[in-house]
Short mmCIF file of C-alpha atoms and ligand atoms in Angstrom, two decimals:
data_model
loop_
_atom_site.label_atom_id
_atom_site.label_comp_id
_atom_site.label_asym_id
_atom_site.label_seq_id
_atom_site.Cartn_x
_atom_site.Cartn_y
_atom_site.Cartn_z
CA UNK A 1 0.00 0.00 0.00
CA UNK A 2 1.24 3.56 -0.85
CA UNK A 3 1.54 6.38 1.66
CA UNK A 4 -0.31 9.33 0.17
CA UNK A 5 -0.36 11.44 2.88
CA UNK A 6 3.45 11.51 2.72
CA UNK A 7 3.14 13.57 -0.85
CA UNK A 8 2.19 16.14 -2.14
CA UNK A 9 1.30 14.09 -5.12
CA UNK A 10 -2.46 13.93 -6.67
CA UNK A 11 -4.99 11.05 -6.18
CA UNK A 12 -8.34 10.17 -6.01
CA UNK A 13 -8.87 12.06 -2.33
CA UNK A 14 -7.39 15.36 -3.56
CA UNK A 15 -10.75 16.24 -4.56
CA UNK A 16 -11.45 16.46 -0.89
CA UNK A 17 -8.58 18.84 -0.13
CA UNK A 18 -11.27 21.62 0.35
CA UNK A 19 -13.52 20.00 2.87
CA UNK A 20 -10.43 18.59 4.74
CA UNK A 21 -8.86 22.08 4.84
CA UNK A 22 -11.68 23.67 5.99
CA UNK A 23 -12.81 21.07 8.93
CA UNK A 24 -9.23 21.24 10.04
CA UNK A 25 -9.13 25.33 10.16
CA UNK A 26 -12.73 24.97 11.96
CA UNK A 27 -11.30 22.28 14.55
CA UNK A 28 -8.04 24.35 14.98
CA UNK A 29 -10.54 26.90 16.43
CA UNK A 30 -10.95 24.38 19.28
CA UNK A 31 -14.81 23.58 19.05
CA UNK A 32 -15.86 20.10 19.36
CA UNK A 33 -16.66 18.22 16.05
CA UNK A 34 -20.55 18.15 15.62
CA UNK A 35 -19.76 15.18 13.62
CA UNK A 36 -18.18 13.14 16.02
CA UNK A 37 -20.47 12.81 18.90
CA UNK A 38 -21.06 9.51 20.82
CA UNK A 39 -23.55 8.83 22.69
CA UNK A 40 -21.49 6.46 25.76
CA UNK A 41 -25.19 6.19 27.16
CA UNK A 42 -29.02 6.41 26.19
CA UNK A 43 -31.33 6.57 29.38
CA UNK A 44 -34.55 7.73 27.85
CA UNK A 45 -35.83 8.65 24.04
CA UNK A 46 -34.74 12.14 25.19
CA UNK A 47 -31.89 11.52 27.43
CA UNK A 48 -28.39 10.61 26.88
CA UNK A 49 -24.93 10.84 28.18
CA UNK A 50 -22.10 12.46 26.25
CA UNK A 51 -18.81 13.08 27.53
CA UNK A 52 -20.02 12.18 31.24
CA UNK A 53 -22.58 14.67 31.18
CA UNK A 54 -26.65 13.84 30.91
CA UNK A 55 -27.37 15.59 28.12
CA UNK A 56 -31.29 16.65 26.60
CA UNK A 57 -31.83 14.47 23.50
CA UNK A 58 -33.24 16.97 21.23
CA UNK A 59 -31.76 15.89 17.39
CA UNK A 60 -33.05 12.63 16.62
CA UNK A 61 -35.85 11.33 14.79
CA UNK A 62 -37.23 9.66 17.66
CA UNK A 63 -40.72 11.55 17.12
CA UNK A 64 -42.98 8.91 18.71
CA UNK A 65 -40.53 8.08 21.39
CA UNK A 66 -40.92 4.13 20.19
CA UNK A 67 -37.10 3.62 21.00
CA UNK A 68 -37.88 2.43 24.66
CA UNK A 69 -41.20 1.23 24.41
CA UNK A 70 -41.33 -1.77 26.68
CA UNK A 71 -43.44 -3.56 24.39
CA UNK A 72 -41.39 -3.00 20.95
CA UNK A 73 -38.11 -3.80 23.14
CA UNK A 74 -39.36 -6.83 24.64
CA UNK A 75 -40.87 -8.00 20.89
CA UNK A 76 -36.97 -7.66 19.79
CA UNK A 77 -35.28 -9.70 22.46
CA UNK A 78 -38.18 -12.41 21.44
CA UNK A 79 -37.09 -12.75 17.84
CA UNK A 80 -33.41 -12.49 18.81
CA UNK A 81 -33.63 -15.58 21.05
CA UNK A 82 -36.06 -17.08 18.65
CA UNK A 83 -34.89 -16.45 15.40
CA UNK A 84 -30.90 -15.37 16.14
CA UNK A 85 -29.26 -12.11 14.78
CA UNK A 86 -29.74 -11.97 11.70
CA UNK A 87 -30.95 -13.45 8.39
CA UNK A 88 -27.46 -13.53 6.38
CA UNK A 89 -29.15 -13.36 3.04
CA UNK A 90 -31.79 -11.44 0.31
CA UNK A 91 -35.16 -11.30 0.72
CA UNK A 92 -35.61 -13.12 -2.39
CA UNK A 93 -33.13 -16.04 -1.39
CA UNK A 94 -33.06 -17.22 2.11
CA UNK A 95 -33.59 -13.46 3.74
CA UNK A 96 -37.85 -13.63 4.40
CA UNK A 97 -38.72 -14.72 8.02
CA UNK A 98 -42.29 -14.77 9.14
CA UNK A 99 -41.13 -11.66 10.73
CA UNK A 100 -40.73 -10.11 7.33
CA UNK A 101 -44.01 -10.89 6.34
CA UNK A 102 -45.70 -9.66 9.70
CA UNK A 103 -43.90 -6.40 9.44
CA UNK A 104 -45.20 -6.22 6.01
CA UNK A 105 -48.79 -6.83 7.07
CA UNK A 106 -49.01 -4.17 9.74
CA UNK A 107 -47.48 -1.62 7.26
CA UNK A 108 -50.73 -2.73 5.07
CA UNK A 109 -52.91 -2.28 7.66
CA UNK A 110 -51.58 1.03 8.80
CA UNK A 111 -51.51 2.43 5.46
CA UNK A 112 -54.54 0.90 4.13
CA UNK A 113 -53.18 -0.50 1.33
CA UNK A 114 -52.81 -3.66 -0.77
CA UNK A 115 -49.33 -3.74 -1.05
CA UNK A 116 -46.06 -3.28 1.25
CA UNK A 117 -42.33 -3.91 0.42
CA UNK A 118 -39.48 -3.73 2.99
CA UNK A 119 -36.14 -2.30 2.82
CA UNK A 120 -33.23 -2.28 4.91
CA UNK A 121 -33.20 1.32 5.26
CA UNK A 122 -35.39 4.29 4.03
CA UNK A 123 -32.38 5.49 1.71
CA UNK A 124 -32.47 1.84 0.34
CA UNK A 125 -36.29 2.25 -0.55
CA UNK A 126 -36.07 5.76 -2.00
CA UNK A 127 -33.02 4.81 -4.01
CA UNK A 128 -34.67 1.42 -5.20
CA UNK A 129 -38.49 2.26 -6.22
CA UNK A 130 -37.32 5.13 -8.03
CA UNK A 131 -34.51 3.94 -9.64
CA UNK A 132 -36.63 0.61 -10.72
CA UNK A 133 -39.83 2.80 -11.80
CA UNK A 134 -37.97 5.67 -13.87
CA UNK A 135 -34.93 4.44 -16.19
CA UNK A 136 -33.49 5.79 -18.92
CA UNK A 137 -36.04 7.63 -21.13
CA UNK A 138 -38.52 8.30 -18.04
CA UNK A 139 -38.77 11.89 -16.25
CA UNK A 140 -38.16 12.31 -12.65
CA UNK A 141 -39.66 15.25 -11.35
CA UNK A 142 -38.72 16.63 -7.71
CA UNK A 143 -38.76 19.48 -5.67
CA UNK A 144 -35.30 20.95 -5.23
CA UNK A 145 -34.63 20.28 -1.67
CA UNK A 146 -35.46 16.10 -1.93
CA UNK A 147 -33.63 14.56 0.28
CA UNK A 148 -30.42 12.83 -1.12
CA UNK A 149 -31.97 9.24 -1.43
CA UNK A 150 -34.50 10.90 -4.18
CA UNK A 151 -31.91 11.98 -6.18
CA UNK A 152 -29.35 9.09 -5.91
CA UNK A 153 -32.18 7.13 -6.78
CA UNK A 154 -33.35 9.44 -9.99
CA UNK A 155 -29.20 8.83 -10.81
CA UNK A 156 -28.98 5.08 -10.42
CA UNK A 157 -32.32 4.35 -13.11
CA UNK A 158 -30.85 7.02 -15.47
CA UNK A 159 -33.77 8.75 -15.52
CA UNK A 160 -33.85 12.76 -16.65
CA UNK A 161 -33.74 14.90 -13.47
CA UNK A 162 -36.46 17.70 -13.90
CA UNK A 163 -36.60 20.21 -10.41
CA UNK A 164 -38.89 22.51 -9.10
CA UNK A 165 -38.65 25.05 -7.25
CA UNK A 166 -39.34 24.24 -3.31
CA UNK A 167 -42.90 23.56 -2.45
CA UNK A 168 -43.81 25.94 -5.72
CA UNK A 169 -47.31 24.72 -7.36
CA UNK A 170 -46.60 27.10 -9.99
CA UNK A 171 -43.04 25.94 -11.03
CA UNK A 172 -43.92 22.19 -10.70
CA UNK A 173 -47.51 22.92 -12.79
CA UNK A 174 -44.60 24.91 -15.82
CA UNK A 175 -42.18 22.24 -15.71
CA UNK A 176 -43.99 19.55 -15.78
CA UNK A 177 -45.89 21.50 -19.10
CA UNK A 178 -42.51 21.68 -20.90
CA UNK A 179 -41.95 17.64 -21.16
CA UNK A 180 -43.30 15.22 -23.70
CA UNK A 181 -46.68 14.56 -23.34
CA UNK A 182 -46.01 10.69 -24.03
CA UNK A 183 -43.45 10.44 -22.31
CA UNK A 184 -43.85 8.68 -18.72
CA UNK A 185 -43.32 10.84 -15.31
CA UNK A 186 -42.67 10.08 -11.69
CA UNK A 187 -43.18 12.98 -9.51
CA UNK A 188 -41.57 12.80 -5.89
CA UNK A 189 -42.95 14.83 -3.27
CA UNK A 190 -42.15 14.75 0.64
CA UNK A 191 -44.54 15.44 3.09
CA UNK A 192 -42.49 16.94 5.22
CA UNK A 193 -38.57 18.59 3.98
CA UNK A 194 -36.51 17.36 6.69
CA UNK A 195 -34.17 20.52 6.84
CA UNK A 196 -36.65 23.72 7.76
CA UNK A 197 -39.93 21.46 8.75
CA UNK A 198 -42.07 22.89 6.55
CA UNK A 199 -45.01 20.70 5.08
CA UNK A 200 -45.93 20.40 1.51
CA UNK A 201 -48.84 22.17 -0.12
CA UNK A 202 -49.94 18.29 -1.41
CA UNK A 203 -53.45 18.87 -2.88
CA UNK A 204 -52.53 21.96 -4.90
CA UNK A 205 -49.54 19.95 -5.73
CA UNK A 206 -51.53 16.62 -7.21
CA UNK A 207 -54.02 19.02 -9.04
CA UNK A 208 -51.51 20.67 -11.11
CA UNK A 209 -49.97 17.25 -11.40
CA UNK A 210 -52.97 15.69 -12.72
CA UNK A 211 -53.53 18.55 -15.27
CA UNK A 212 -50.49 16.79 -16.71
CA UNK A 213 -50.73 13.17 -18.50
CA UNK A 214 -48.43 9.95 -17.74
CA UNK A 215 -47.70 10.92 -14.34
CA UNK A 216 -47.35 8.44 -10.93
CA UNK A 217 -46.93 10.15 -7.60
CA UNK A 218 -44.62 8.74 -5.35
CA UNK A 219 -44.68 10.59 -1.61
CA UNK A 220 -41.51 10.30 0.93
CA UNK A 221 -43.55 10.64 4.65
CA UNK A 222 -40.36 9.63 6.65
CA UNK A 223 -41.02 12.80 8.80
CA UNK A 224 -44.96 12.29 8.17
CA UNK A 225 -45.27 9.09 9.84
CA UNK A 226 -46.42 8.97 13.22
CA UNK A 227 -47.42 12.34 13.35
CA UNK A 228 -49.54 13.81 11.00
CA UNK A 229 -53.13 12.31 9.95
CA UNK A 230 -55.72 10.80 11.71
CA UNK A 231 -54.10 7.57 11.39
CA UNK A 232 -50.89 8.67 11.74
CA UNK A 233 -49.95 8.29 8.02
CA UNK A 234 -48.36 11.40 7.05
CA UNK A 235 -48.94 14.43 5.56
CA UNK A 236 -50.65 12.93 2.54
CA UNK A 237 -53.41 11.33 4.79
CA UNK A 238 -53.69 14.76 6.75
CA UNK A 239 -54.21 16.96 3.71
CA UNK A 240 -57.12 14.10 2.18
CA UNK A 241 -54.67 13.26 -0.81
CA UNK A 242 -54.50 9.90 -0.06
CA UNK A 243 -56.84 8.58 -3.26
CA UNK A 244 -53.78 10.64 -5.30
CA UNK A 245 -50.81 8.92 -4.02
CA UNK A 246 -49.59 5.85 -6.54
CA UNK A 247 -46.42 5.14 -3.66
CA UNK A 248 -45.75 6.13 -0.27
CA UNK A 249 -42.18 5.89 0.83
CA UNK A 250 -40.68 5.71 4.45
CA UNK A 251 -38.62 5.00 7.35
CA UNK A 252 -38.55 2.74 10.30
CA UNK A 253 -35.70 5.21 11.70
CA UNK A 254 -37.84 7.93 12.70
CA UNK A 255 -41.44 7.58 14.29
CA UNK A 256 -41.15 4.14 14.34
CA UNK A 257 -38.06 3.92 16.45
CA UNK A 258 -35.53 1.20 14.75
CA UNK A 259 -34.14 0.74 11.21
CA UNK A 260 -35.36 0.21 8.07
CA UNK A 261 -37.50 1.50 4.63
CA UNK A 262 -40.80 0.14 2.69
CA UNK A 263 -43.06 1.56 0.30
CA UNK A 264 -46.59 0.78 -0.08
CA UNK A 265 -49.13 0.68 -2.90
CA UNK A 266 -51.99 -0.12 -4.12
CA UNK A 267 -50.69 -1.08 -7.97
CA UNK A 268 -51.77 -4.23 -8.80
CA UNK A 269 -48.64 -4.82 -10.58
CA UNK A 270 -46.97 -3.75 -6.84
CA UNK A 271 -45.04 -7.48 -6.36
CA UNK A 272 -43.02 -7.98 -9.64
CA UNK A 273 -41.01 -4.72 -8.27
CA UNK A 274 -39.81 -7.45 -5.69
CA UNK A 275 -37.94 -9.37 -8.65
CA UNK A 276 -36.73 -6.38 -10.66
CA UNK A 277 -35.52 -4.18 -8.08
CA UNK A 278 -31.19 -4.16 -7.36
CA UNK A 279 -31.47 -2.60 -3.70
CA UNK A 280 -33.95 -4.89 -2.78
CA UNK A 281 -32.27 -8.19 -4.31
CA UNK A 282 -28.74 -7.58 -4.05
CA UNK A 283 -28.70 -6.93 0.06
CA UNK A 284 -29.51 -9.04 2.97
CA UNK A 285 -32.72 -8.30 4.74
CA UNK A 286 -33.21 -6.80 8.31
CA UNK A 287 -32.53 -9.32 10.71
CA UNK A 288 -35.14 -10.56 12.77
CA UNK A 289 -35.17 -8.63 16.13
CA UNK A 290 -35.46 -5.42 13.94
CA UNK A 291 -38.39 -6.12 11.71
CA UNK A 292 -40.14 -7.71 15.18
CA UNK A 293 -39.42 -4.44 16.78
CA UNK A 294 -40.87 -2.38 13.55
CA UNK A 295 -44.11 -4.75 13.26
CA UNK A 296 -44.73 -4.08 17.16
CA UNK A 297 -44.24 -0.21 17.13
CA UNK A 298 -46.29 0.07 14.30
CA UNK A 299 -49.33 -1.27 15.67
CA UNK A 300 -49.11 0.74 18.82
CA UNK A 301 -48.81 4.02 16.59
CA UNK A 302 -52.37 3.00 14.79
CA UNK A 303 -53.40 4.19 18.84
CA UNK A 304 -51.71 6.80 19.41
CA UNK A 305 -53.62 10.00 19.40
CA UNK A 306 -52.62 11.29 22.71
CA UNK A 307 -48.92 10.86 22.04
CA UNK A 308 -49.35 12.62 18.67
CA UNK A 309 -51.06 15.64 20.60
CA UNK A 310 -48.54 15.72 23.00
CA UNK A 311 -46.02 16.46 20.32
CA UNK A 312 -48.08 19.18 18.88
CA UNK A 313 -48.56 20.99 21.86
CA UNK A 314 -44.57 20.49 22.15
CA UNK A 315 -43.74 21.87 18.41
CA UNK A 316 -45.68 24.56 19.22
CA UNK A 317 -44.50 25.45 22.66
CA UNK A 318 -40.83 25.89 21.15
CA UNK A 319 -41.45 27.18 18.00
CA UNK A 320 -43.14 30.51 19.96
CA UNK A 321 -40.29 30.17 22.73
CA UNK A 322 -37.52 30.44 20.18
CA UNK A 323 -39.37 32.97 17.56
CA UNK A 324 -40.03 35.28 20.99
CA UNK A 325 -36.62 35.16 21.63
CA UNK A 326 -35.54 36.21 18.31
CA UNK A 327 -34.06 33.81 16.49
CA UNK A 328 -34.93 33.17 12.63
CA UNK A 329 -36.70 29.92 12.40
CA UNK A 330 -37.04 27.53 8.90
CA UNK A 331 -41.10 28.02 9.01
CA UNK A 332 -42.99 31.12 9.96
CA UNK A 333 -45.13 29.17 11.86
CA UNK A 334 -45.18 25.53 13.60
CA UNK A 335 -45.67 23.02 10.70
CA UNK A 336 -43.82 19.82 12.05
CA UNK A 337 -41.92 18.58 14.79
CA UNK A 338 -38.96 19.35 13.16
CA UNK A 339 -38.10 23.06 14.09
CA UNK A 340 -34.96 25.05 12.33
CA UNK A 341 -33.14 27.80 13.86
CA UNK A 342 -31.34 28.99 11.04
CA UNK A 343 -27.85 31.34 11.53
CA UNK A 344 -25.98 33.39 9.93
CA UNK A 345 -22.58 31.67 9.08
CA UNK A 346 -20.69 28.55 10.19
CA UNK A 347 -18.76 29.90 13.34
CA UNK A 348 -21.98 30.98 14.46
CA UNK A 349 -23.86 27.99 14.09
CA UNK A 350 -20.86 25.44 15.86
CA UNK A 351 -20.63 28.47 18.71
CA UNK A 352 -24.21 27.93 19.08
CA UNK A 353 -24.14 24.12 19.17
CA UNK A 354 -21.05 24.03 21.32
CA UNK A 355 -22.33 26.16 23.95
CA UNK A 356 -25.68 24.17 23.45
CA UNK A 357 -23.99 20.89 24.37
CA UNK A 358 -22.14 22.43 26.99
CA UNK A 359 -25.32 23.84 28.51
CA UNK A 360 -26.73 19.93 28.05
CA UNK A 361 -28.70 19.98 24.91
CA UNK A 362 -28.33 17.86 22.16
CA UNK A 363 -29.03 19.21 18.55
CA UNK A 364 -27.85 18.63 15.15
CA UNK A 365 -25.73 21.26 13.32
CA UNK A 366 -26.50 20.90 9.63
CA UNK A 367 -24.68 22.51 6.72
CA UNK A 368 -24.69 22.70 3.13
CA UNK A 369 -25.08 20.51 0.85
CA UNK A 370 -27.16 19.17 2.85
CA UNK A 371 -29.46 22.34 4.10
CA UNK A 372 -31.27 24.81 1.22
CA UNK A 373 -29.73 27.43 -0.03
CA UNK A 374 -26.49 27.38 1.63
CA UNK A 375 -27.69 27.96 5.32
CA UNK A 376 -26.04 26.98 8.46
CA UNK A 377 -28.93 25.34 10.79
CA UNK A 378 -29.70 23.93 14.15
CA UNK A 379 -32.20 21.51 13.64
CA UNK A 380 -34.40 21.08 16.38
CA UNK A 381 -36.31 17.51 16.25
CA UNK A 382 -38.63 17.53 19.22
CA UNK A 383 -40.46 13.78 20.70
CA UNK A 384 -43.52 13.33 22.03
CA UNK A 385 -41.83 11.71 25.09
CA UNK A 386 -40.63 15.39 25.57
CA UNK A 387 -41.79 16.56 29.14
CA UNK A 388 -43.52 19.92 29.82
CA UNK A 389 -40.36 20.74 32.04
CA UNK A 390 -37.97 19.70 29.29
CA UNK A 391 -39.36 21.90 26.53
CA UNK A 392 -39.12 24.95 29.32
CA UNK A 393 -35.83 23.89 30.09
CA UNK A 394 -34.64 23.61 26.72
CA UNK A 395 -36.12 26.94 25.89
CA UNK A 396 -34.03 28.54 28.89
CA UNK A 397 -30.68 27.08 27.50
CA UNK A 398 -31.56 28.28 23.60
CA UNK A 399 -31.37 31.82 25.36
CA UNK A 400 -28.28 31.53 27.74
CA UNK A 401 -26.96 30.11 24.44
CA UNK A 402 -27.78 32.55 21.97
CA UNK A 403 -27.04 35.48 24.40
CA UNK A 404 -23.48 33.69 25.10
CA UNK A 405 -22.67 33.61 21.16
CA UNK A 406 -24.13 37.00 20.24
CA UNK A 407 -27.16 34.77 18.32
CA UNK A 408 -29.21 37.06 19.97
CA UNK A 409 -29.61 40.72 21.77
N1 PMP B 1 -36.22 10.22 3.12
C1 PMP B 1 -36.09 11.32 3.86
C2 PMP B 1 -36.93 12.53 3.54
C3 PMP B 1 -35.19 11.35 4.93
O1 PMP B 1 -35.06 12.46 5.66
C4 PMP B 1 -34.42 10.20 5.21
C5 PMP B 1 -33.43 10.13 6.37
N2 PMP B 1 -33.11 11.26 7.01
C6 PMP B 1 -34.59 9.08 4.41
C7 PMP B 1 -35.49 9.12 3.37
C8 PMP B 1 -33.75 7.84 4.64
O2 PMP B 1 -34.16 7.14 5.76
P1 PMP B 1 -33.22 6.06 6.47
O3 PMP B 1 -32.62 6.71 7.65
O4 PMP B 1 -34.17 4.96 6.85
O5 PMP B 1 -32.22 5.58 5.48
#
């Protein structure tokens, strides 16, 4: 093996000389790396300990608080004593337990629908229906803020990448005007964008949609689930689109409290994408304890109306702590339970973090590419396990914070 670090010479990482230069300069500055936090304990879904100190969990995706539900836990342990760690194989080999199938089931029964596929993760699902619907020839149409799954996904079929502007019924309605009327369209839409929390304008969307012909619908609820809808199926179900939706896409990583992706339909030609799609085939399957964990939690969240108001009354509570204390915030008003403080430029955003931490709170720092439009942002994910106490405690430490860092006057 060669020693490239030794020389000066180029390779395949000099590419990455920018981002290394720049993380180094920021760590010479002596702030922690955002990226490089453990978590040496987890008490609670909103309790951890870093470095020593018990920290306020406040930037995961733990929305429903399923993580420690005695019920999903003890449904894990079951299938790890019963059916061992893991499945060492592809779904469509030797990788389909019964637990597969049972997970499967209560995703059609939460979701209403006749058909259910599981992934390994949500990336994995976004990256395989899309790439496996839209190839080469087909139009992918997407808002310009999808998350990165949609457009990996869009880049492994070889489909044509058409973007609209974010959450704009107007640009969506023009662009989707300017393509071949024969030509066949999937449109991907999110219920909720992950980096400011805002929610999607979905019927105004499918109308101008269906003004169009050859178009399928595909919907990513990963931050939907759980939360919004009387059922707790997303956005979609909340804004009475659900009759419009040919796929919903999501996550077992975020309301439902483990790992893994699906997508359910009601296509009668749903199965054959089991045969014909690679990130489905060529990967093992979640091992047991996981999908037992996933089938359990999502039953319970078919119940779980007070849990789902609890979270609202939390969104709401910090969205008007943190707008009365000044700070600029991704959506005007509550939408989600995801809640962005957005700042000005990097240094301001790890100060803010940093003296976050130190204070006890836990949030994620997020940066470009990943955020719109080349903001810095503290994303603030809040769980319905949340107490009362914590969201007025975690208020409190956004303004010793931001009064610290000069975030705020
Ligand atoms: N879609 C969206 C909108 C997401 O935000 C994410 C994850 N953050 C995913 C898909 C991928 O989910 P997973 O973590 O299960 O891979």
């Amino acid at each position: 093996m060669t020693d490239a670090t030794a020389t000066e010479t180029r390779d395949l990482f000099s590419k990455f000389d920018p981002l290394i230069n720049e993380r180094e300069a920021l760590l010479a500055t002596g702030v922690r790396d955002p990226y490089a936090i453990v978590m040496d304990q987890v008490l609670s879904p909103t309790r951890a300990i870093i470095k020593g100190k018990e920290t306020i969990l406040l930037g995961t995706y733990n929305y429903m608080g399923m993580t420690f539900d005695p019920d999903v836990v003890e449904a894990g342990k079951k299938a790890l004593d019963e059916f061992g760690a893991g499945t060492t194989g592809s779904r469509v080999l030797n990788g389909t337990y019964q637990g597969h199938k049972e997970v499967e089931d209560a995703l059609k029964e939460f979701y209403g629908t006749s058909g259910a596929m599981v992934f390994s993760t949500g990336y994995q699902a976004n990256l395989g229906i899309i790439s496996t619907l839209a190839g080469k020839g087909d139009y992918v149409v997407l808002d310009a803020d999808s998350h990165a799954s949609i457009y990996d996904g869009c880049g492994l079929g070889n489909a044509e990448i058409v973007r609209f502007r974010h959450n704009s019924v107007e640009d969506l309605d023009k662009r989707l005007g300017r393509l071949p009327a024969d030509a066949l369209k999937l449109v991907v839409l999110e219920g909720v964008y992950s980096m400011l929390g805002d929610v999607a304008p979905l019927p105004e969307m499918v109308a101008a949609i269906r003004k169009h012909p050859n178009c399928m619908i595909l919907c990513d609820e990963a931050h939907g689930m759980g939360f919004f809808g009387p059922n707790g199926r997303g956005a979609y179900e909340e804004q009475g689109v659900e009759g419009e939706i040919d796929f919903v896409v999501g996550t077992f990583s975020k309301s439902v409290g483990t790992v893994g992706g699906f997508c359910v339909s009601n296509h009668p030609k749903f199965e054959i994408l089991r045969l014909v799609c690679r990130p489905y085939v060529f990967t093992a399957s979640l091992p047991p304890s996981v999908v037992a964990t996933a089938a359990t939690s999502i039953r319970k969240l078919m119940h779980a109306g007070e849990k789902r108001a609890h979270l609202w009354k939390n969104s709401q509570r910090l969205h008007k702590g943190l707008s009365d204390l000044g700070f600029k915030l991704g959506s005007e008003t509550p939408q989600s339970a995801i809640i962005a403080v957005i700042l000005s430029d990097q240094m301001q955003a790890v100060a803010m973090w940093q003296t976050l931490l130190e204070l006890g709170l836990y949030v994620n720092m997020a940066r470009p590419p990943a955020t719109p439009a080349g903001t810095f942002l503290l994303r603030c994910s809040l769980c319905a396990e949340h107490s009362d106490e914590q969201v007025t405690q975690i208020i409190g430490m956004f303004e010793t914070a931001g009064k610290a860092t000069g975030a705020i006057s």
